Structures are given as structure tokens and as C-alpha cells.
mmCIF file of C-alpha atoms in Angstrom:
data_model
loop_
_atom_site.group_PDB
_atom_site.id
_atom_site.type_symbol
_atom_site.label_atom_id
_atom_site.label_comp_id
_atom_site.label_asym_id
_atom_site.label_seq_id
_atom_site.Cartn_x
_atom_site.Cartn_y
_atom_site.Cartn_z
ATOM 1 C CA LEU V 303 35.312 -10.757 -45.576
ATOM 2 C CA PHE V 304 34.837 -14.094 -43.779
ATOM 3 C CA GLY V 305 31.398 -14.993 -45.116
ATOM 4 C CA LEU V 306 29.721 -14.439 -41.736
ATOM 5 C CA LYS V 307 26.425 -12.693 -41.017
ATOM 6 C CA PRO V 308 26.588 -9.689 -38.681
ATOM 7 C CA GLU V 309 24.583 -11.511 -36.005
ATOM 8 C CA GLN V 310 27.272 -14.232 -35.902
ATOM 9 C CA VAL V 311 29.987 -11.795 -34.856
ATOM 10 C CA LYS V 312 30.456 -10.423 -31.364
ATOM 11 C CA LEU V 313 33.685 -8.591 -30.582
ATOM 12 C CA ASN V 314 34.486 -8.247 -26.876
ATOM 13 C CA MET V 315 36.965 -5.389 -26.694
ATOM 14 C CA LEU V 316 37.685 -6.037 -23.010
ATOM 15 C CA TYR V 317 39.088 -9.508 -23.468
ATOM 16 C CA ALA V 318 40.428 -9.463 -27.034
ATOM 17 C CA GLY V 319 44.161 -10.210 -26.882
ATOM 18 C CA GLY V 320 44.034 -11.353 -23.257
ATOM 19 C CA SER V 321 45.313 -9.413 -20.258
ATOM 20 C CA PHE V 322 48.920 -10.405 -20.960
ATOM 21 C CA GLY V 323 48.491 -9.467 -24.611
ATOM 22 C CA ARG V 324 47.260 -5.991 -23.682
ATOM 23 C CA ARG V 325 50.160 -5.394 -21.351
ATOM 24 C CA ALA V 326 52.740 -6.721 -23.742
ATOM 25 C CA CYS V 327 51.259 -5.159 -26.869
ATOM 26 C CA THR V 328 49.768 -1.815 -25.905
ATOM 27 C CA HIS V 329 48.996 -1.111 -29.552
ATOM 28 C CA SER V 330 47.352 -4.465 -30.300
ATOM 29 C CA ASP V 331 45.116 -4.547 -33.343
ATOM 30 C CA TYR V 332 41.998 -6.061 -31.826
ATOM 31 C CA VAL V 333 40.216 -6.282 -35.148
ATOM 32 C CA LEU V 334 43.154 -8.214 -36.636
ATOM 33 C CA GLU V 335 43.193 -10.527 -33.604
ATOM 34 C CA ALA V 336 39.472 -11.174 -34.044
ATOM 35 C CA ALA V 337 40.096 -11.901 -37.729
ATOM 36 C CA HIS V 338 42.759 -14.472 -36.803
ATOM 37 C CA ILE V 339 40.339 -16.127 -34.371
ATOM 38 C CA VAL V 340 37.582 -16.346 -36.962
ATOM 39 C CA LYS V 341 40.052 -17.682 -39.540
ATOM 40 C CA ALA V 342 41.414 -20.302 -37.117
ATOM 41 C CA ILE V 343 37.994 -21.757 -36.317
ATOM 42 C CA ASN V 344 36.731 -21.285 -39.873
ATOM 43 C CA GLY V 345 33.685 -19.519 -38.491
ATOM 44 C CA LYS V 346 32.191 -22.830 -37.311
ATOM 45 C CA ALA V 347 32.368 -22.557 -33.532
ATOM 46 C CA PRO V 348 32.138 -19.810 -30.930
ATOM 47 C CA VAL V 349 35.179 -18.739 -28.977
ATOM 48 C CA LYS V 350 35.069 -19.625 -25.291
ATOM 49 C CA LEU V 351 36.786 -17.122 -23.067
ATOM 50 C CA VAL V 352 38.460 -18.529 -19.960
ATOM 51 C CA TRP V 353 40.349 -17.081 -17.033
ATOM 52 C CA LEU V 354 43.850 -18.590 -16.648
ATOM 53 C CA ARG V 355 46.491 -18.159 -13.963
ATOM 54 C CA ASP V 356 50.132 -18.617 -14.957
ATOM 55 C CA ARG V 357 52.935 -19.166 -12.453
ATOM 56 C CA GLY V 358 56.501 -19.767 -13.634
ATOM 57 C CA VAL V 359 59.956 -20.326 -12.145
ATOM 58 C CA VAL V 360 63.161 -19.218 -13.827
ATOM 59 C CA ARG V 361 66.113 -21.624 -14.046
ATOM 60 C CA ARG V 362 69.528 -19.934 -14.141
ATOM 61 C CA ASP V 363 73.092 -21.016 -14.886
ATOM 62 C CA ALA V 364 76.091 -20.579 -12.613
ATOM 63 C CA LYS V 365 76.464 -17.011 -13.755
ATOM 64 C CA GLY V 366 72.851 -16.181 -12.969
ATOM 65 C CA ARG V 367 71.693 -15.999 -16.556
ATOM 66 C CA ALA V 368 68.171 -17.181 -17.257
ATOM 67 C CA ILE V 369 68.284 -20.291 -19.358
ATOM 68 C CA ARG V 370 64.814 -21.758 -18.894
ATOM 69 C CA VAL V 371 61.384 -20.903 -17.527
ATOM 70 C CA ALA V 372 59.093 -23.680 -16.336
ATOM 71 C CA GLY V 373 55.604 -23.078 -15.091
ATOM 72 C CA ILE V 374 52.039 -24.178 -14.666
ATOM 73 C CA VAL V 375 48.819 -22.781 -16.051
ATOM 74 C CA VAL V 376 45.542 -23.224 -14.162
ATOM 75 C CA ASP V 377 42.011 -22.615 -15.432
ATOM 76 C CA VAL V 378 40.504 -20.377 -12.735
ATOM 77 C CA SER V 379 37.422 -19.417 -14.729
ATOM 78 C CA GLU V 380 34.988 -20.960 -12.242
ATOM 79 C CA ALA V 381 36.586 -19.246 -9.248
ATOM 80 C CA VAL V 382 36.601 -15.876 -11.029
ATOM 81 C CA GLU V 383 32.973 -16.284 -12.115
ATOM 82 C CA GLN V 384 31.960 -17.206 -8.562
ATOM 83 C CA ARG V 385 33.767 -14.147 -7.229
ATOM 84 C CA ASN V 386 32.047 -11.967 -9.826
ATOM 85 C CA ARG V 387 28.654 -13.432 -8.965
ATOM 86 C CA LEU V 388 29.318 -12.856 -5.266
ATOM 87 C CA SER V 389 30.324 -9.233 -5.935
ATOM 88 C CA ALA V 390 27.210 -8.699 -8.028
ATOM 89 C CA ALA V 391 25.030 -10.262 -5.311
ATOM 90 C CA GLN V 392 26.622 -8.076 -2.651
ATOM 91 C CA LEU V 393 26.084 -4.978 -4.790
ATOM 92 C CA LEU V 394 22.439 -5.880 -5.358
ATOM 93 C CA SER V 395 22.028 -6.532 -1.645
ATOM 94 C CA GLN V 396 23.528 -3.136 -0.781
ATOM 95 C CA ASN V 397 21.257 -1.407 -3.294
ATOM 96 C CA ALA V 398 18.205 -3.238 -1.955
ATOM 97 C CA LEU V 399 19.065 -2.276 1.633
ATOM 98 C CA ALA V 400 19.571 1.349 0.625
ATOM 99 C CA LEU V 401 16.234 1.461 -1.205
ATOM 100 C CA ALA V 402 14.459 -0.156 1.738
ATOM 101 C CA ASN V 403 16.122 2.203 4.258
ATOM 102 C CA ALA V 404 17.583 -0.878 5.966
ATOM 103 C CA GLY V 405 20.817 -2.028 7.579
ATOM 104 C CA THR V 406 22.285 -5.334 8.696
ATOM 105 C CA TRP V 407 23.362 -6.639 12.102
ATOM 106 C CA ARG V 408 24.668 -9.852 13.625
ATOM 107 C CA PHE V 409 25.293 -11.595 16.943
ATOM 108 C CA ASP V 410 28.169 -13.961 17.696
ATOM 109 C CA LEU V 411 26.122 -16.301 19.893
ATOM 110 C CA VAL V 412 29.194 -18.251 21.038
ATOM 111 C CA ASN V 413 31.785 -15.617 21.934
ATOM 112 C CA ALA V 414 29.775 -12.397 22.435
ATOM 113 C CA PRO V 415 26.039 -13.170 22.680
ATOM 114 C CA ASP V 416 25.232 -9.759 24.237
ATOM 115 C CA LEU V 417 26.861 -7.600 21.552
ATOM 116 C CA ILE V 418 25.210 -6.368 18.370
ATOM 117 C CA ILE V 419 27.629 -5.950 15.458
ATOM 118 C CA PRO V 420 25.956 -3.353 13.184
ATOM 119 C CA SER V 421 26.556 -2.200 9.631
ATOM 120 C CA GLU V 422 26.991 1.496 8.796
ATOM 121 C CA GLU V 423 23.370 1.715 7.652
ATOM 122 C CA ALA V 424 22.141 0.059 10.851
ATOM 123 C CA LEU V 425 24.094 2.625 12.896
ATOM 124 C CA ARG V 426 22.452 5.426 10.931
ATOM 125 C CA ILE V 427 18.982 3.954 11.491
ATOM 126 C CA TRP V 428 19.624 3.467 15.229
ATOM 127 C CA GLY V 429 21.015 7.011 15.446
ATOM 128 C CA LEU V 430 24.466 5.952 16.694
ATOM 129 C CA PRO V 431 27.933 7.331 15.848
ATOM 130 C CA ALA V 432 29.416 5.997 12.623
ATOM 131 C CA ASP V 433 32.534 4.692 14.394
ATOM 132 C CA THR V 434 30.540 2.450 16.770
ATOM 133 C CA VAL V 435 31.908 -1.094 16.591
ATOM 134 C CA SER V 436 29.349 -2.908 18.722
ATOM 135 C CA ILE V 437 26.239 -2.204 20.830
ATOM 136 C CA HIS V 438 25.474 -3.941 24.102
ATOM 137 C CA ILE V 439 21.981 -5.370 24.082
ATOM 138 C CA SER V 440 21.134 -3.495 27.303
ATOM 139 C CA ASP V 441 21.980 -0.157 25.635
ATOM 140 C CA TRP V 442 19.680 -1.021 22.750
ATOM 141 C CA ALA V 443 16.875 -2.048 25.125
ATOM 142 C CA ALA V 444 17.244 1.196 27.119
ATOM 143 C CA ARG V 445 16.163 3.182 24.053
ATOM 144 C CA LEU V 446 12.908 1.275 23.487
ATOM 145 C CA LEU V 447 9.932 3.564 23.946
ATOM 146 C CA ASP V 448 8.092 0.985 26.082
ATOM 147 C CA ARG V 449 11.069 -0.810 27.570
ATOM 148 C CA LYS V 450 9.204 -3.241 29.821
ATOM 149 C CA THR V 451 6.503 -4.509 27.462
ATOM 150 C CA THR V 452 8.518 -4.326 24.237
ATOM 151 C CA GLY V 453 11.678 -5.671 25.862
ATOM 152 C CA GLU V 454 9.857 -8.686 27.318
ATOM 153 C CA LEU V 455 8.202 -9.427 23.978
ATOM 154 C CA ALA V 456 11.519 -9.136 22.119
ATOM 155 C CA GLN V 457 13.210 -11.452 24.627
ATOM 156 C CA ALA V 458 10.409 -14.008 24.299
ATOM 157 C CA LYS V 459 10.684 -14.016 20.510
ATOM 158 C CA TRP V 460 14.478 -14.227 20.715
ATOM 159 C CA ASP V 461 14.319 -17.257 23.038
ATOM 160 C CA ARG V 462 11.843 -19.056 20.781
ATOM 161 C CA VAL V 463 14.182 -18.696 17.804
ATOM 162 C CA LEU V 464 17.204 -19.945 19.756
ATOM 163 C CA ARG V 465 15.183 -22.941 20.957
ATOM 164 C CA ASN V 466 14.330 -23.598 17.307
ATOM 165 C CA GLU V 467 10.621 -23.108 18.020
ATOM 166 C CA ALA V 468 10.357 -20.331 15.400
ATOM 167 C CA ASP V 469 11.951 -19.914 11.982
ATOM 168 C CA ALA V 470 12.957 -16.294 12.448
ATOM 169 C CA TYR V 471 13.149 -13.457 14.952
ATOM 170 C CA ASP V 472 10.734 -10.748 13.768
ATOM 171 C CA MET V 473 9.986 -7.697 15.896
ATOM 172 C CA THR V 474 8.511 -4.241 15.245
ATOM 173 C CA TYR V 475 9.115 -1.652 17.946
ATOM 174 C CA ALA V 476 9.198 2.071 18.766
ATOM 175 C CA TYR V 477 12.740 3.325 19.373
ATOM 176 C CA ARG V 478 14.140 6.688 20.480
ATOM 177 C CA ARG V 479 17.221 7.630 18.472
ATOM 178 C CA PRO V 480 20.000 9.032 20.711
ATOM 179 C CA ALA V 481 21.330 11.215 17.870
ATOM 180 C CA ASP V 482 18.270 13.469 17.666
ATOM 181 C CA GLY V 483 15.770 12.163 20.231
ATOM 182 C CA GLN V 484 13.333 11.298 17.460
ATOM 183 C CA VAL V 485 10.993 8.330 17.981
ATOM 184 C CA VAL V 486 10.982 5.990 14.993
ATOM 185 C CA TRP V 487 9.335 2.662 14.235
ATOM 186 C CA LEU V 488 11.801 -0.102 13.337
ATOM 187 C CA ARG V 489 11.405 -3.710 12.258
ATOM 188 C CA SER V 490 14.166 -6.248 12.897
ATOM 189 C CA ARG V 491 14.248 -9.719 11.389
ATOM 190 C CA GLY V 492 17.002 -12.285 11.972
ATOM 191 C CA LEU V 493 17.920 -15.879 11.152
ATOM 192 C CA VAL V 494 20.090 -18.284 13.167
ATOM 193 C CA ARG V 495 23.028 -20.272 11.767
ATOM 194 C CA ARG V 496 23.600 -23.550 13.615
ATOM 195 C CA ASP V 497 26.329 -26.221 13.706
ATOM 196 C CA ALA V 498 25.846 -29.863 12.771
ATOM 197 C CA SER V 499 24.435 -30.673 16.220
ATOM 198 C CA GLY V 500 21.899 -27.860 16.042
ATOM 199 C CA MET V 501 23.640 -25.498 18.438
ATOM 200 C CA PRO V 502 23.160 -21.801 17.504
ATOM 201 C CA LEU V 503 26.375 -20.150 16.331
ATOM 202 C CA GLU V 504 25.330 -16.806 14.896
ATOM 203 C CA MET V 505 22.270 -14.711 14.220
ATOM 204 C CA THR V 506 22.274 -12.318 11.273
ATOM 205 C CA GLY V 507 19.497 -9.967 10.418
ATOM 206 C CA VAL V 508 18.180 -6.737 8.984
ATOM 207 C CA VAL V 509 16.741 -3.634 10.633
ATOM 208 C CA VAL V 510 14.321 -1.536 8.568
ATOM 209 C CA ASP V 511 12.925 1.921 9.289
ATOM 210 C CA VAL V 512 9.157 1.454 8.909
ATOM 211 C CA THR V 513 8.159 4.775 10.478
ATOM 212 C CA GLU V 514 6.456 6.123 7.356
ATOM 213 C CA SER V 515 4.476 2.956 6.619
ATOM 214 C CA THR V 516 3.485 2.616 10.295
ATOM 215 C CA GLN V 517 2.242 6.206 10.394
ATOM 216 C CA GLN V 518 0.330 5.694 7.162
ATOM 217 C CA LYS V 519 -1.228 2.527 8.570
ATOM 218 C CA ASP V 520 -2.243 4.333 11.767
ATOM 219 C CA ALA V 521 -3.690 7.223 9.763
ATOM 220 C CA LEU V 522 -5.616 4.783 7.578
ATOM 221 C CA GLU V 523 -7.006 2.957 10.616
ATOM 222 C CA LYS V 524 -8.039 6.248 12.234
ATOM 223 C CA SER V 525 -9.610 7.391 8.987
ATOM 224 C CA GLY V 526 -11.488 4.121 8.690
ATOM 225 C CA MET V 527 -12.669 4.368 12.287
ATOM 226 C CA LEU V 528 -13.880 7.924 11.762
ATOM 227 C CA ALA V 529 -15.609 6.917 8.539
ATOM 228 C CA ARG V 530 -17.347 3.982 10.257
ATOM 229 C CA THR V 531 -18.394 6.262 13.118
ATOM 230 C CA ALA V 532 -19.745 8.858 10.704
ATOM 231 C CA LEU V 533 -21.602 6.206 8.724
ATOM 232 C CA GLY V 534 -23.061 4.846 11.956
ATOM 233 C CA LEU V 535 -24.315 8.280 12.999
ATOM 234 C CA LEU V 536 -25.806 8.838 9.556
ATOM 235 C CA LYS V 537 -27.338 5.339 9.427
ATOM 236 C CA ALA V 538 -25.309 4.702 6.289
ATOM 237 C CA GLY V 539 -23.105 2.021 4.714
ATOM 238 C CA THR V 540 -20.975 1.476 1.643
ATOM 239 C CA TRP V 541 -21.337 -0.928 -1.281
ATOM 240 C CA ASP V 542 -19.327 -1.990 -4.336
ATOM 241 C CA TRP V 543 -20.598 -3.475 -7.612
ATOM 242 C CA ASP V 544 -18.147 -5.173 -10.007
ATOM 243 C CA VAL V 545 -19.950 -4.645 -13.308
ATOM 244 C CA VAL V 546 -17.522 -6.789 -15.350
ATOM 245 C CA ASN V 547 -16.670 -9.811 -13.189
ATOM 246 C CA ALA V 548 -19.726 -10.081 -10.907
ATOM 247 C CA PRO V 549 -22.627 -8.214 -12.528
ATOM 248 C CA ASP V 550 -25.268 -10.045 -10.457
ATOM 249 C CA VAL V 551 -23.747 -9.394 -7.026
ATOM 250 C CA THR V 552 -23.220 -6.224 -4.985
ATOM 251 C CA ILE V 553 -20.817 -6.393 -2.031
ATOM 252 C CA MET V 554 -22.356 -4.437 0.845
ATOM 253 C CA SER V 555 -20.625 -3.397 4.052
ATOM 254 C CA PRO V 556 -22.204 -4.741 7.264
ATOM 255 C CA GLU V 557 -23.657 -1.270 7.900
ATOM 256 C CA ALA V 558 -25.254 -1.033 4.438
ATOM 257 C CA ALA V 559 -26.563 -4.604 4.672
ATOM 258 C CA ALA V 560 -28.148 -3.898 8.080
ATOM 259 C CA ILE V 561 -30.129 -0.984 6.600
ATOM 260 C CA ILE V 562 -31.991 -3.371 4.276
ATOM 261 C CA GLY V 563 -32.312 -6.167 6.844
ATOM 262 C CA TYR V 564 -29.235 -8.381 6.491
ATOM 263 C CA HIS V 565 -27.213 -8.628 9.725
ATOM 264 C CA SER V 566 -23.622 -9.865 9.736
ATOM 265 C CA THR V 567 -20.175 -8.778 10.873
ATOM 266 C CA GLU V 568 -18.833 -9.585 7.398
ATOM 267 C CA PRO V 569 -19.626 -7.918 4.030
ATOM 268 C CA HIS V 570 -22.876 -9.198 2.536
ATOM 269 C CA ARG V 571 -23.234 -10.433 -1.047
ATOM 270 C CA LEU V 572 -26.537 -8.973 -2.224
ATOM 271 C CA THR V 573 -27.808 -10.708 -5.356
ATOM 272 C CA ALA V 574 -29.681 -8.912 -8.107
ATOM 273 C CA GLU V 575 -32.758 -11.038 -7.341
ATOM 274 C CA GLN V 576 -32.710 -10.048 -3.655
ATOM 275 C CA TRP V 577 -32.407 -6.396 -4.648
ATOM 276 C CA ARG V 578 -35.355 -6.594 -7.084
ATOM 277 C CA ASN V 579 -37.583 -8.487 -4.633
ATOM 278 C CA SER V 580 -37.073 -5.806 -1.978
ATOM 279 C CA ILE V 581 -37.929 -2.906 -4.284
ATOM 280 C CA LEU V 582 -40.374 -4.073 -6.989
ATOM 281 C CA PRO V 583 -43.461 -4.356 -4.724
ATOM 282 C CA VAL V 584 -43.143 -0.754 -3.465
ATOM 283 C CA SER V 585 -41.054 1.126 -6.052
ATOM 284 C CA PRO V 586 -41.390 -0.548 -9.450
ATOM 285 C CA GLU V 587 -40.645 2.764 -11.143
ATOM 286 C CA TYR V 588 -37.208 2.860 -9.460
ATOM 287 C CA VAL V 589 -36.196 -0.514 -10.928
ATOM 288 C CA SER V 590 -36.793 0.784 -14.446
ATOM 289 C CA HIS V 591 -35.220 4.147 -13.569
ATOM 290 C CA ASN V 592 -32.125 2.349 -12.241
ATOM 291 C CA ALA V 593 -31.734 0.564 -15.583
ATOM 292 C CA VAL V 594 -31.810 3.947 -17.327
ATOM 293 C CA LEU V 595 -29.177 5.300 -14.934
ATOM 294 C CA LEU V 596 -26.941 2.301 -15.633
ATOM 295 C CA GLU V 597 -27.114 2.907 -19.371
ATOM 296 C CA GLN V 598 -26.253 6.563 -18.826
ATOM 297 C CA LEU V 599 -23.245 5.519 -16.758
ATOM 298 C CA LYS V 600 -22.074 3.142 -19.478
ATOM 299 C CA ARG V 601 -22.311 5.918 -22.078
ATOM 300 C CA ARG V 602 -20.553 8.293 -19.628
ATOM 301 C CA GLU V 603 -23.452 10.719 -19.843
ATOM 302 C CA ILE V 604 -23.338 10.932 -16.044
ATOM 303 C CA ALA V 605 -20.506 10.248 -13.586
ATOM 304 C CA GLY V 606 -22.852 9.098 -10.813
ATOM 305 C CA TYR V 607 -26.318 9.575 -9.349
ATOM 306 C CA ASP V 608 -28.159 10.479 -6.136
ATOM 307 C CA VAL V 609 -31.675 9.039 -5.772
ATOM 308 C CA LYS V 610 -34.216 8.062 -3.093
ATOM 309 C CA HIS V 611 -36.550 5.068 -3.216
ATOM 310 C CA ARG V 612 -38.720 2.882 -1.006
ATOM 311 C CA GLN V 613 -37.538 -0.589 -0.040
ATOM 312 C CA ILE V 614 -38.714 -3.544 2.067
ATOM 313 C CA ARG V 615 -36.363 -4.754 4.822
ATOM 314 C CA ALA V 616 -35.503 -8.444 4.539
ATOM 315 C CA ASP V 617 -35.665 -9.228 8.270
ATOM 316 C CA ASP V 618 -38.941 -7.635 9.456
ATOM 317 C CA GLY V 619 -40.688 -6.561 6.237
ATOM 318 C CA LYS V 620 -40.660 -2.923 7.354
ATOM 319 C CA LEU V 621 -40.938 -0.277 4.652
ATOM 320 C CA ILE V 622 -38.015 2.157 4.631
ATOM 321 C CA TRP V 623 -36.778 5.034 2.520
ATOM 322 C CA ALA V 624 -33.224 4.618 1.206
ATOM 323 C CA ARG V 625 -31.015 7.242 -0.389
ATOM 324 C CA VAL V 626 -28.368 5.892 -2.787
ATOM 325 C CA VAL V 627 -25.338 7.976 -3.835
ATOM 326 C CA ALA V 628 -23.240 6.264 -6.521
ATOM 327 C CA ASN V 629 -20.017 6.909 -8.456
ATOM 328 C CA ALA V 630 -18.554 5.112 -11.481
ATOM 329 C CA ILE V 631 -15.063 3.819 -12.360
ATOM 330 C CA TYR V 632 -13.902 3.298 -15.949
ATOM 331 C CA ASP V 633 -10.906 1.496 -17.466
ATOM 332 C CA ALA V 634 -8.343 3.066 -19.820
ATOM 333 C CA ALA V 635 -10.632 2.387 -22.786
ATOM 334 C CA GLY V 636 -13.528 4.231 -21.161
ATOM 335 C CA LYS V 637 -15.491 1.063 -20.318
ATOM 336 C CA LEU V 638 -17.539 1.011 -17.113
ATOM 337 C CA THR V 639 -15.955 -1.467 -14.697
ATOM 338 C CA ARG V 640 -17.254 -0.665 -11.201
ATOM 339 C CA VAL V 641 -19.962 1.305 -9.452
ATOM 340 C CA PHE V 642 -19.505 2.091 -5.772
ATOM 341 C CA GLY V 643 -21.336 4.280 -3.322
ATOM 342 C CA VAL V 644 -23.227 4.833 -0.087
ATOM 343 C CA THR V 645 -26.711 3.799 1.042
ATOM 344 C CA LEU V 646 -28.378 5.943 3.727
ATOM 345 C CA ASP V 647 -31.513 5.175 5.729
ATOM 346 C CA VAL V 648 -33.478 8.413 5.340
ATOM 347 C CA THR V 649 -36.800 7.045 6.617
ATOM 348 C CA GLU V 650 -36.951 9.410 9.611
ATOM 349 C CA GLN V 651 -36.069 12.413 7.465
ATOM 350 C CA VAL V 652 -38.740 11.585 4.870
ATOM 351 C CA GLU V 653 -41.353 10.987 7.574
ATOM 352 C CA GLU V 654 -40.423 14.246 9.333
ATOM 353 C CA ASP V 655 -40.666 16.168 6.046
ATOM 354 C CA ALA V 656 -44.065 14.604 5.374
ATOM 355 C CA ALA V 657 -45.255 15.467 8.900
ATOM 356 C CA LEU V 658 -44.015 19.056 8.494
ATOM 357 C CA ARG V 659 -45.832 19.471 5.183
ATOM 358 C CA LYS V 660 -49.003 18.044 6.735
ATOM 359 C CA SER V 661 -48.730 20.433 9.684
ATOM 360 C CA GLN V 662 -48.227 23.416 7.375
ATOM 361 C CA LEU V 663 -51.259 22.419 5.332
ATOM 362 C CA ILE V 664 -53.437 22.075 8.424
ATOM 363 C CA SER V 665 -52.169 25.423 9.712
ATOM 364 C CA GLU V 666 -52.961 27.136 6.424
ATOM 365 C CA GLN V 667 -56.458 25.611 6.414
ATOM 366 C CA ALA V 668 -57.086 26.744 10.018
ATOM 367 C CA LEU V 669 -55.953 30.269 9.265
ATOM 368 C CA ASP V 670 -58.184 30.384 6.219
ATOM 369 C CA MET V 671 -61.207 29.242 8.190
ATOM 370 C CA SER V 672 -60.606 31.753 11.009
ATOM 371 C CA HIS V 673 -59.817 34.661 8.716
ATOM 372 C CA SER V 674 -56.458 35.062 10.459
ATOM 373 C CA GLY V 675 -52.940 35.965 9.323
ATOM 374 C CA THR V 676 -49.457 35.794 10.789
ATOM 375 C CA TRP V 677 -46.746 38.385 11.391
ATOM 376 C CA TRP V 678 -43.412 38.567 13.222
ATOM 377 C CA VAL V 679 -40.688 41.004 14.218
ATOM 378 C CA ASP V 680 -36.984 40.160 13.909
ATOM 379 C CA PHE V 681 -35.199 41.868 16.810
ATOM 380 C CA ARG V 682 -31.827 40.858 15.402
ATOM 381 C CA GLU V 683 -32.467 43.728 13.005
ATOM 382 C CA SER V 684 -33.714 47.151 14.057
ATOM 383 C CA GLY V 685 -36.968 45.809 15.478
ATOM 384 C CA GLU V 686 -38.844 48.507 13.585
ATOM 385 C CA TYR V 687 -40.517 46.291 10.968
ATOM 386 C CA PHE V 688 -43.288 43.710 10.913
ATOM 387 C CA TYR V 689 -42.836 40.791 8.559
ATOM 388 C CA THR V 690 -46.187 39.703 7.106
ATOM 389 C CA THR V 691 -47.797 37.101 4.871
ATOM 390 C CA GLU V 692 -50.211 37.805 2.001
ATOM 391 C CA ARG V 693 -53.131 36.768 4.204
ATOM 392 C CA THR V 694 -52.125 39.328 6.870
ATOM 393 C CA ASN V 695 -51.803 42.026 4.207
ATOM 394 C CA ALA V 696 -55.304 41.229 3.012
ATOM 395 C CA ILE V 697 -56.664 41.609 6.545
ATOM 396 C CA PHE V 698 -54.930 44.961 7.069
ATOM 397 C CA GLY V 699 -56.259 45.970 3.694
ATOM 398 C CA ASN V 700 -53.774 48.695 2.888
ATOM 399 C CA LEU V 701 -50.372 46.942 2.579
ATOM 400 C CA GLY V 702 -50.592 45.668 -0.958
ATOM 401 C CA ASP V 703 -47.704 43.320 -1.846
ATOM 402 C CA ALA V 704 -45.404 44.559 0.946
ATOM 403 C CA LYS V 705 -43.489 41.869 2.834
ATOM 404 C CA ARG V 706 -42.598 44.079 5.800
#
């Protein structure tokens, strides 16, 4: 109708006709109004919507009849937009606090420096009645799980902020909620507002319930400690190989690095050359076998591997037996990205197995030379049977293939 493309037209049904127009003309034809607007500007310029405030005074004659209205109109668009932005910011802030399980608090450092003024959410987190107006700092401190140590630390941090020696008050503490007696972990963080001379006027802050994250952190630390203890008992360590970004370097934990002769309190970067030099002289077949395993991992023919090989320690040149257990990680496209695993020092186990096999061989040879055989009785059973070996059966001569 007006020669405009659809993307040039935007009809705001909320504002069309204006607030006064909607009240005065409850049956306004918004489409017709929009048509008049487009016709008036000839489709060449957008319409700017503004917020206006009208205030008028009626002039009356001697009989009280209205004869004239005079007034003033003020563009209050900026003030309205600022108010809308503030409301939106407050709403976002409330949503963020709710999602974070947090509440707000403040101190009037001039008139009531010992009183905490909490929000409803802060009262809920502290386990206090919803109608509580303020909390004396001593009442808050009395509910700290370790009142002496935590209270002194909180006071020290508080004083540093007021002296402008720290940017913010930030404290994590264990707190016993009076509502249910439950011990929770809370984190409070506050900022100070000062006057022109630098004197503190007010501190406002946020209290967050961090119980879940604190418990998870503690559990993770305990798990890590147990894992390190277990690895230490097993003479084992972990390693991680980034196949894509660092194909020539394997990051080894201090425990894994120590097994092959590298001693440090930090993770060790084992290069491919160092790895080859420690294995090639004693286990060349493993180097080629490892290449085969890598190709199988890339083709996803295997998800990991468990192998043993000989290796030379870097610090003393001692020959050790290492057991390597590896697992693979793939991206969404199925491409191999990482290989991680555990290295165990199994030298003692291998040597003990070899010594046991040697002892068994010597024993068998001695029995053969002395024309002897072995037997035993298991009294955990009935005690009525002899268990025998083939050599014993041959000596008895009449037992055949019997085992007992």
C-alpha cells in the first residue's frame, strides 16, 4: 500500500496511539494510526518514540467555567529509560543472587557500625527469622564454628579494608544456622563506600552458601590424597600424552617420573627422545610394538593397553621392569586426542616370579634325581585323602592318573 518492504515496517502495539490516545480512544485503530505515521513521513525516516509528561492548569471565569488550559510538556524519555535500565539491572541482580544461592547485606559504618542489615535471602542463608531487621555483629560471631580463630581472622580482614589496605573484605567460614543447627560453609565479600575525604561510610556485600562446593573440594582433596598414597604403595605414577598439541612430550607425575629416574616435585616433561633412549638398548621390540599399539588406538581397534617392558633409569642406569596401563580419549569425530595412564615399577614382582620359577625348576630336578615324589593332606577337608603328583603316583605304582 505504501511502497515499503516488510523489513522496513515495525508496528509497536504497546505505544501506538500514545498512552493518552489509548485512554481517550479505547477503540483506536492502531493500523490506521500507523498508516497515518507512514504517510506523514513519506516512508523516509523512522519514528522516534519519546516519553512526555504533560502538566496543565485550568483558567476559569468568575462563574467557575473553564475558559483556557495552559500547560507545559517535558521530554522525560531519558529519565524513564534510566528507570527501566535500573529495574532491569535490579531484576538481573536478584536472579543472579537466587541462582548463586546468595543474599546481600550492608553496614552503616557511621551511625550503626555494629549492625548487619540483611536482605531476605541473607536471612534465609544465615538461618534467621524472616522478620529480622538487623543482626548485631556479636550475635553473628557467636554462631561461627571456630569463634576464636575465625572471628580473629574476620576482624583482621575487616580492619584492613577499613584502613584501605585491601580492596575488599572476603571471608569463607563455617557457620551454625540457628534455625536448624546445621553447619554450613559461607563466603562473604564486601566493598566500602567512602566520602570525598576517604572516610568509610558504608560497606555493602554478598553472602553465598558455598557448602556444596566446599564439600566437593574436600572430597576431591581426600580422593587425591588417597590416590597418591595408593600410587606410592604400588610404586606407581600417572602420565598424560596430548597426541594432537604435544605429540613429542608426555607429562608425567612426580611419582611416575621418579620410577624412570627423574626426580622433581613438579610434573616432568618426558620427551619422545628420552623415552626411546631409555628403552631401545634393552627392549627394542617394545618400541616397535608401541607404534603398533598407537595405530590400533587411532583406528579404535583397542580402547587401551596393558604391557610390561624393560627400561633404563635415567639417574643411576639401573635396569627396571615397568608396567604401563593406558586408556584413550577421542573427540566427537572419533579422532584420538589424548592417551593417559599409569606406570608401575614391577621390578620386584618380576624378579620374585623369576626366582620362584627357578626354585621350582631346581626342585623338580632334585626330585627327579632322587626318585622322589610329593604328597599332602588338606585337613580343611575331611583329612581322609592324600593329594599326589604324577611322580608320586609313578612311585606308588598303582594309582594311575588319580590326583587324590
